[in-house]
């Protein structure tokens, strides 16, 4: 379990941060960027949950699980698999977490009006916040893919699947809070020409 007695340590004053496995990395390192983007997506979900806690308790419970899983993903990313023994079992995103997201996506999507066009972010404050979270999750995914393609780096393939599904869940969740898609703001190609 994590225990934080002191918030500032001054160890990052030189522009580096420590990974769970010990080594320090530049705060501009791609792995740290990935961890930060996952954290940012989590914060955006927290913002959306201000609206869903009372209005959509079932959806809110799903979002709460995602927030917890995103911390798992951050821990996964902060403990790169370099083939060396760690002395402990690292926390990794597992297939069961991705499968749970898929089941949640299917359950939400079954209640939605079919799409007639691309959806613009908005409609309600909860939907706008969920769309913001979705775009940040997509950025986290792009950074994770770039990290996985970098020589000498490893990213848990299940973590990549998971973050991809997170953005899918956030998309259908945004539609759900927009009166199950009835209040979606639709893209009208060329409308303002």
PDB file of C-alpha atoms in Angstrom, residues 10-191:
ATOM      1  CA  UNK A  10      12.913  18.018  -3.792  1.00  0.00           C
ATOM      2  CA  UNK A  11      14.227  14.989  -5.715  1.00  0.00           C
ATOM      3  CA  UNK A  12      12.494  16.213  -8.869  1.00  0.00           C
ATOM      4  CA  UNK A  13      13.985  19.683  -8.750  1.00  0.00           C
ATOM      5  CA  UNK A  14      16.588  18.608 -11.302  1.00  0.00           C
ATOM      6  CA  UNK A  15      13.879  17.784 -13.874  1.00  0.00           C
ATOM      7  CA  UNK A  16      13.815  14.046 -13.225  1.00  0.00           C
ATOM      8  CA  UNK A  17      11.331  11.692 -11.590  1.00  0.00           C
ATOM      9  CA  UNK A  18      11.660   8.155 -10.278  1.00  0.00           C
ATOM     10  CA  UNK A  19       9.998   5.071 -11.674  1.00  0.00           C
ATOM     11  CA  UNK A  20       8.613   2.367  -9.371  1.00  0.00           C
ATOM     12  CA  UNK A  21      11.524   0.127 -10.299  1.00  0.00           C
ATOM     13  CA  UNK A  22      13.997   2.796  -9.184  1.00  0.00           C
ATOM     14  CA  UNK A  23      15.629   4.481 -12.173  1.00  0.00           C
ATOM     15  CA  UNK A  24      15.156   8.193 -12.678  1.00  0.00           C
ATOM     16  CA  UNK A  25      13.924   9.619 -15.964  1.00  0.00           C
ATOM     17  CA  UNK A  26      13.652  13.100 -17.358  1.00  0.00           C
ATOM     18  CA  UNK A  27      10.222  14.598 -16.792  1.00  0.00           C
ATOM     19  CA  UNK A  28      10.166  15.083 -20.583  1.00  0.00           C
ATOM     20  CA  UNK A  29      10.732  11.341 -21.190  1.00  0.00           C
ATOM     21  CA  UNK A  30       8.097   9.618 -23.331  1.00  0.00           C
ATOM     22  CA  UNK A  31       7.239   7.173 -20.528  1.00  0.00           C
ATOM     23  CA  UNK A  32       6.637  10.049 -18.131  1.00  0.00           C
ATOM     24  CA  UNK A  33       4.546  11.791 -20.818  1.00  0.00           C
ATOM     25  CA  UNK A  34       2.406   8.633 -21.095  1.00  0.00           C
ATOM     26  CA  UNK A  35       1.935   8.431 -17.321  1.00  0.00           C
ATOM     27  CA  UNK A  36       1.018  12.123 -17.243  1.00  0.00           C
ATOM     28  CA  UNK A  37      -1.527  11.814 -20.048  1.00  0.00           C
ATOM     29  CA  UNK A  38      -3.178   8.851 -18.300  1.00  0.00           C
ATOM     30  CA  UNK A  39      -3.320  10.932 -15.116  1.00  0.00           C
ATOM     31  CA  UNK A  40      -4.813  13.868 -17.034  1.00  0.00           C
ATOM     32  CA  UNK A  41      -7.517  11.629 -18.548  1.00  0.00           C
ATOM     33  CA  UNK A  42      -8.304  10.422 -15.038  1.00  0.00           C
ATOM     34  CA  UNK A  43      -8.680  14.005 -13.804  1.00  0.00           C
ATOM     35  CA  UNK A  44     -11.036  14.803 -16.692  1.00  0.00           C
ATOM     36  CA  UNK A  45     -13.183  11.804 -15.757  1.00  0.00           C
ATOM     37  CA  UNK A  46     -13.276  13.117 -12.198  1.00  0.00           C
ATOM     38  CA  UNK A  47     -14.601  16.400 -13.534  1.00  0.00           C
ATOM     39  CA  UNK A  48     -17.331  14.598 -15.511  1.00  0.00           C
ATOM     40  CA  UNK A  49     -18.298  12.621 -12.426  1.00  0.00           C
ATOM     41  CA  UNK A  50     -19.379  15.824 -10.695  1.00  0.00           C
ATOM     42  CA  UNK A  51     -22.442  15.590 -12.956  1.00  0.00           C
ATOM     43  CA  UNK A  52     -22.886  11.804 -13.146  1.00  0.00           C
ATOM     44  CA  UNK A  53     -22.778  11.025  -9.410  1.00  0.00           C
ATOM     45  CA  UNK A  54     -26.422  11.882  -8.868  1.00  0.00           C
ATOM     46  CA  UNK A  55     -27.850  11.930 -12.394  1.00  0.00           C
ATOM     47  CA  UNK A  56     -26.463   8.589 -13.658  1.00  0.00           C
ATOM     48  CA  UNK A  57     -25.353   6.381 -10.724  1.00  0.00           C
ATOM     49  CA  UNK A  58     -24.828   3.263 -12.883  1.00  0.00           C
ATOM     50  CA  UNK A  59     -22.632   5.134 -15.336  1.00  0.00           C
ATOM     51  CA  UNK A  60     -20.881   6.866 -12.448  1.00  0.00           C
ATOM     52  CA  UNK A  61     -19.944   3.471 -10.979  1.00  0.00           C
ATOM     53  CA  UNK A  62     -18.410   2.507 -14.341  1.00  0.00           C
ATOM     54  CA  UNK A  63     -16.441   5.754 -14.436  1.00  0.00           C
ATOM     55  CA  UNK A  64     -15.238   5.178 -10.864  1.00  0.00           C
ATOM     56  CA  UNK A  65     -13.896   1.754 -11.905  1.00  0.00           C
ATOM     57  CA  UNK A  66     -12.156   3.343 -14.892  1.00  0.00           C
ATOM     58  CA  UNK A  67     -10.530   5.941 -12.646  1.00  0.00           C
ATOM     59  CA  UNK A  68      -9.140   3.213 -10.406  1.00  0.00           C
ATOM     60  CA  UNK A  69      -7.962   1.197 -13.423  1.00  0.00           C
ATOM     61  CA  UNK A  70      -6.224   4.261 -14.842  1.00  0.00           C
ATOM     62  CA  UNK A  71      -4.135   4.401 -11.661  1.00  0.00           C
ATOM     63  CA  UNK A  72      -3.323   0.719 -12.300  1.00  0.00           C
ATOM     64  CA  UNK A  73      -2.274   1.684 -15.832  1.00  0.00           C
ATOM     65  CA  UNK A  74      -0.058   4.453 -14.464  1.00  0.00           C
ATOM     66  CA  UNK A  75       1.590   1.952 -12.106  1.00  0.00           C
ATOM     67  CA  UNK A  76       2.024  -0.455 -15.027  1.00  0.00           C
ATOM     68  CA  UNK A  77       3.731   2.255 -17.092  1.00  0.00           C
ATOM     69  CA  UNK A  78       5.867   3.330 -14.109  1.00  0.00           C
ATOM     70  CA  UNK A  79       7.236  -0.202 -13.754  1.00  0.00           C
ATOM     71  CA  UNK A  80       8.714  -1.013 -17.166  1.00  0.00           C
ATOM     72  CA  UNK A  81       9.476  -4.659 -17.848  1.00  0.00           C
ATOM     73  CA  UNK A  82      13.216  -4.699 -18.455  1.00  0.00           C
ATOM     74  CA  UNK A  83      13.534  -8.435 -17.824  1.00  0.00           C
ATOM     75  CA  UNK A  84      15.214  -7.928 -14.444  1.00  0.00           C
ATOM     76  CA  UNK A  85      13.656  -9.284 -11.247  1.00  0.00           C
ATOM     77  CA  UNK A  86      11.934  -6.613  -9.170  1.00  0.00           C
ATOM     78  CA  UNK A  87      11.535  -8.363  -5.845  1.00  0.00           C
ATOM     79  CA  UNK A  88       7.762  -7.895  -6.082  1.00  0.00           C
ATOM     80  CA  UNK A  89       4.938  -8.647  -8.488  1.00  0.00           C
ATOM     81  CA  UNK A  90       4.384  -5.517 -10.569  1.00  0.00           C
ATOM     82  CA  UNK A  91       0.846  -4.243 -11.075  1.00  0.00           C
ATOM     83  CA  UNK A  92      -0.162  -4.827 -14.691  1.00  0.00           C
ATOM     84  CA  UNK A  93      -3.370  -4.150 -16.590  1.00  0.00           C
ATOM     85  CA  UNK A  94      -5.041  -7.529 -17.136  1.00  0.00           C
ATOM     86  CA  UNK A  95      -7.361  -8.780 -19.870  1.00  0.00           C
ATOM     87  CA  UNK A  96     -10.255  -8.951 -17.393  1.00  0.00           C
ATOM     88  CA  UNK A  97     -10.134  -5.149 -17.021  1.00  0.00           C
ATOM     89  CA  UNK A  98     -10.377  -4.651 -20.788  1.00  0.00           C
ATOM     90  CA  UNK A  99     -13.169  -7.229 -21.026  1.00  0.00           C
ATOM     91  CA  UNK A 100     -15.108  -5.385 -18.303  1.00  0.00           C
ATOM     92  CA  UNK A 101     -14.821  -2.160 -20.324  1.00  0.00           C
ATOM     93  CA  UNK A 102     -16.125  -3.941 -23.432  1.00  0.00           C
ATOM     94  CA  UNK A 103     -19.139  -5.238 -21.496  1.00  0.00           C
ATOM     95  CA  UNK A 104     -19.795  -1.730 -20.142  1.00  0.00           C
ATOM     96  CA  UNK A 105     -19.495  -0.223 -23.638  1.00  0.00           C
ATOM     97  CA  UNK A 106     -21.950  -2.770 -25.037  1.00  0.00           C
ATOM     98  CA  UNK A 107     -24.433  -2.127 -22.200  1.00  0.00           C
ATOM     99  CA  UNK A 108     -24.345   1.656 -22.701  1.00  0.00           C
ATOM    100  CA  UNK A 109     -24.426   1.442 -26.496  1.00  0.00           C
ATOM    101  CA  UNK A 110     -27.524  -0.793 -26.458  1.00  0.00           C
ATOM    102  CA  UNK A 111     -29.522   2.154 -25.046  1.00  0.00           C
ATOM    103  CA  UNK A 112     -28.278   4.773 -27.526  1.00  0.00           C
ATOM    104  CA  UNK A 113     -29.928   6.159 -30.612  1.00  0.00           C
ATOM    105  CA  UNK A 114     -27.967   5.093 -33.722  1.00  0.00           C
ATOM    106  CA  UNK A 115     -25.457   7.649 -34.997  1.00  0.00           C
ATOM    107  CA  UNK A 116     -26.528   9.707 -38.002  1.00  0.00           C
ATOM    108  CA  UNK A 117     -23.383  11.826 -38.182  1.00  0.00           C
ATOM    109  CA  UNK A 118     -20.182  12.465 -36.289  1.00  0.00           C
ATOM    110  CA  UNK A 119     -20.788  13.957 -32.852  1.00  0.00           C
ATOM    111  CA  UNK A 120     -19.369  17.319 -31.820  1.00  0.00           C
ATOM    112  CA  UNK A 121     -18.196  17.569 -28.199  1.00  0.00           C
ATOM    113  CA  UNK A 122     -20.934  19.209 -26.158  1.00  0.00           C
ATOM    114  CA  UNK A 123     -24.633  19.022 -25.505  1.00  0.00           C
ATOM    115  CA  UNK A 124     -24.369  18.991 -21.723  1.00  0.00           C
ATOM    116  CA  UNK A 125     -21.604  19.805 -19.270  1.00  0.00           C
ATOM    117  CA  UNK A 126     -21.179  16.109 -18.431  1.00  0.00           C
ATOM    118  CA  UNK A 127     -20.940  15.184 -22.120  1.00  0.00           C
ATOM    119  CA  UNK A 128     -18.414  17.957 -22.785  1.00  0.00           C
ATOM    120  CA  UNK A 129     -16.267  16.759 -19.869  1.00  0.00           C
ATOM    121  CA  UNK A 130     -16.494  13.138 -21.053  1.00  0.00           C
ATOM    122  CA  UNK A 131     -15.490  14.170 -24.583  1.00  0.00           C
ATOM    123  CA  UNK A 132     -12.536  16.073 -23.121  1.00  0.00           C
ATOM    124  CA  UNK A 133     -11.559  12.957 -21.157  1.00  0.00           C
ATOM    125  CA  UNK A 134     -11.921  10.906 -24.360  1.00  0.00           C
ATOM    126  CA  UNK A 135      -9.534  13.154 -26.302  1.00  0.00           C
ATOM    127  CA  UNK A 136      -6.980  13.063 -23.488  1.00  0.00           C
ATOM    128  CA  UNK A 137      -7.259   9.253 -23.356  1.00  0.00           C
ATOM    129  CA  UNK A 138      -6.611   9.167 -27.111  1.00  0.00           C
ATOM    130  CA  UNK A 139      -3.510  11.326 -26.576  1.00  0.00           C
ATOM    131  CA  UNK A 140      -2.351   8.932 -23.845  1.00  0.00           C
ATOM    132  CA  UNK A 141      -2.838   6.073 -26.289  1.00  0.00           C
ATOM    133  CA  UNK A 142      -0.793   7.828 -28.994  1.00  0.00           C
ATOM    134  CA  UNK A 143       2.040   8.464 -26.529  1.00  0.00           C
ATOM    135  CA  UNK A 144       1.926   4.850 -25.326  1.00  0.00           C
ATOM    136  CA  UNK A 145       2.110   3.609 -28.933  1.00  0.00           C
ATOM    137  CA  UNK A 146       5.098   5.879 -29.581  1.00  0.00           C
ATOM    138  CA  UNK A 147       6.748   4.594 -26.394  1.00  0.00           C
ATOM    139  CA  UNK A 148       6.109   0.974 -27.370  1.00  0.00           C
ATOM    140  CA  UNK A 149       7.784   1.645 -30.734  1.00  0.00           C
ATOM    141  CA  UNK A 150      10.895   3.087 -29.134  1.00  0.00           C
ATOM    142  CA  UNK A 151      13.924   0.826 -29.006  1.00  0.00           C
ATOM    143  CA  UNK A 152      14.593  -0.522 -25.528  1.00  0.00           C
ATOM    144  CA  UNK A 153      11.121   0.322 -24.214  1.00  0.00           C
ATOM    145  CA  UNK A 154       8.300  -2.070 -23.402  1.00  0.00           C
ATOM    146  CA  UNK A 155       4.607  -1.309 -22.936  1.00  0.00           C
ATOM    147  CA  UNK A 156       2.171  -3.934 -21.721  1.00  0.00           C
ATOM    148  CA  UNK A 157       0.054  -4.832 -24.799  1.00  0.00           C
ATOM    149  CA  UNK A 158      -3.005  -5.214 -22.570  1.00  0.00           C
ATOM    150  CA  UNK A 159      -2.447  -1.653 -21.351  1.00  0.00           C
ATOM    151  CA  UNK A 160      -2.623  -0.459 -24.955  1.00  0.00           C
ATOM    152  CA  UNK A 161      -5.883  -2.341 -25.481  1.00  0.00           C
ATOM    153  CA  UNK A 162      -7.251  -0.950 -22.244  1.00  0.00           C
ATOM    154  CA  UNK A 163      -6.570   2.718 -23.018  1.00  0.00           C
ATOM    155  CA  UNK A 164      -8.091   2.237 -26.484  1.00  0.00           C
ATOM    156  CA  UNK A 165     -11.298   0.891 -24.901  1.00  0.00           C
ATOM    157  CA  UNK A 166     -11.338   3.702 -22.331  1.00  0.00           C
ATOM    158  CA  UNK A 167     -11.782   6.292 -25.061  1.00  0.00           C
ATOM    159  CA  UNK A 168     -14.534   4.164 -26.624  1.00  0.00           C
ATOM    160  CA  UNK A 169     -16.334   3.962 -23.278  1.00  0.00           C
ATOM    161  CA  UNK A 170     -16.009   7.711 -22.777  1.00  0.00           C
ATOM    162  CA  UNK A 171     -17.524   8.328 -26.223  1.00  0.00           C
ATOM    163  CA  UNK A 172     -20.621   6.215 -25.535  1.00  0.00           C
ATOM    164  CA  UNK A 173     -20.844   7.633 -22.006  1.00  0.00           C
ATOM    165  CA  UNK A 174     -20.914  11.167 -23.445  1.00  0.00           C
ATOM    166  CA  UNK A 175     -23.747  10.132 -25.735  1.00  0.00           C
ATOM    167  CA  UNK A 176     -25.582   8.482 -22.827  1.00  0.00           C
ATOM    168  CA  UNK A 177     -25.560  11.661 -20.735  1.00  0.00           C
ATOM    169  CA  UNK A 178     -26.868  13.531 -23.787  1.00  0.00           C
ATOM    170  CA  UNK A 179     -30.299  11.923 -23.410  1.00  0.00           C
ATOM    171  CA  UNK A 180     -29.035   8.634 -24.882  1.00  0.00           C
ATOM    172  CA  UNK A 181     -27.885  10.429 -28.023  1.00  0.00           C
ATOM    173  CA  UNK A 182     -31.042  12.483 -28.560  1.00  0.00           C
ATOM    174  CA  UNK A 183     -29.290  15.673 -27.416  1.00  0.00           C
ATOM    175  CA  UNK A 184     -26.017  15.018 -29.268  1.00  0.00           C
ATOM    176  CA  UNK A 185     -24.613  17.946 -31.214  1.00  0.00           C
ATOM    177  CA  UNK A 186     -24.107  16.573 -34.718  1.00  0.00           C
ATOM    178  CA  UNK A 187     -21.517  17.614 -37.257  1.00  0.00           C
ATOM    179  CA  UNK A 188     -23.022  19.129 -40.411  1.00  0.00           C
ATOM    180  CA  UNK A 189     -20.330  18.931 -43.123  1.00  0.00           C
ATOM    181  CA  UNK A 190     -19.748  22.287 -44.806  1.00  0.00           C
ATOM    182  CA  UNK A 191     -22.498  23.983 -42.780  1.00  0.00           C
TER     183      UNK A 191
END
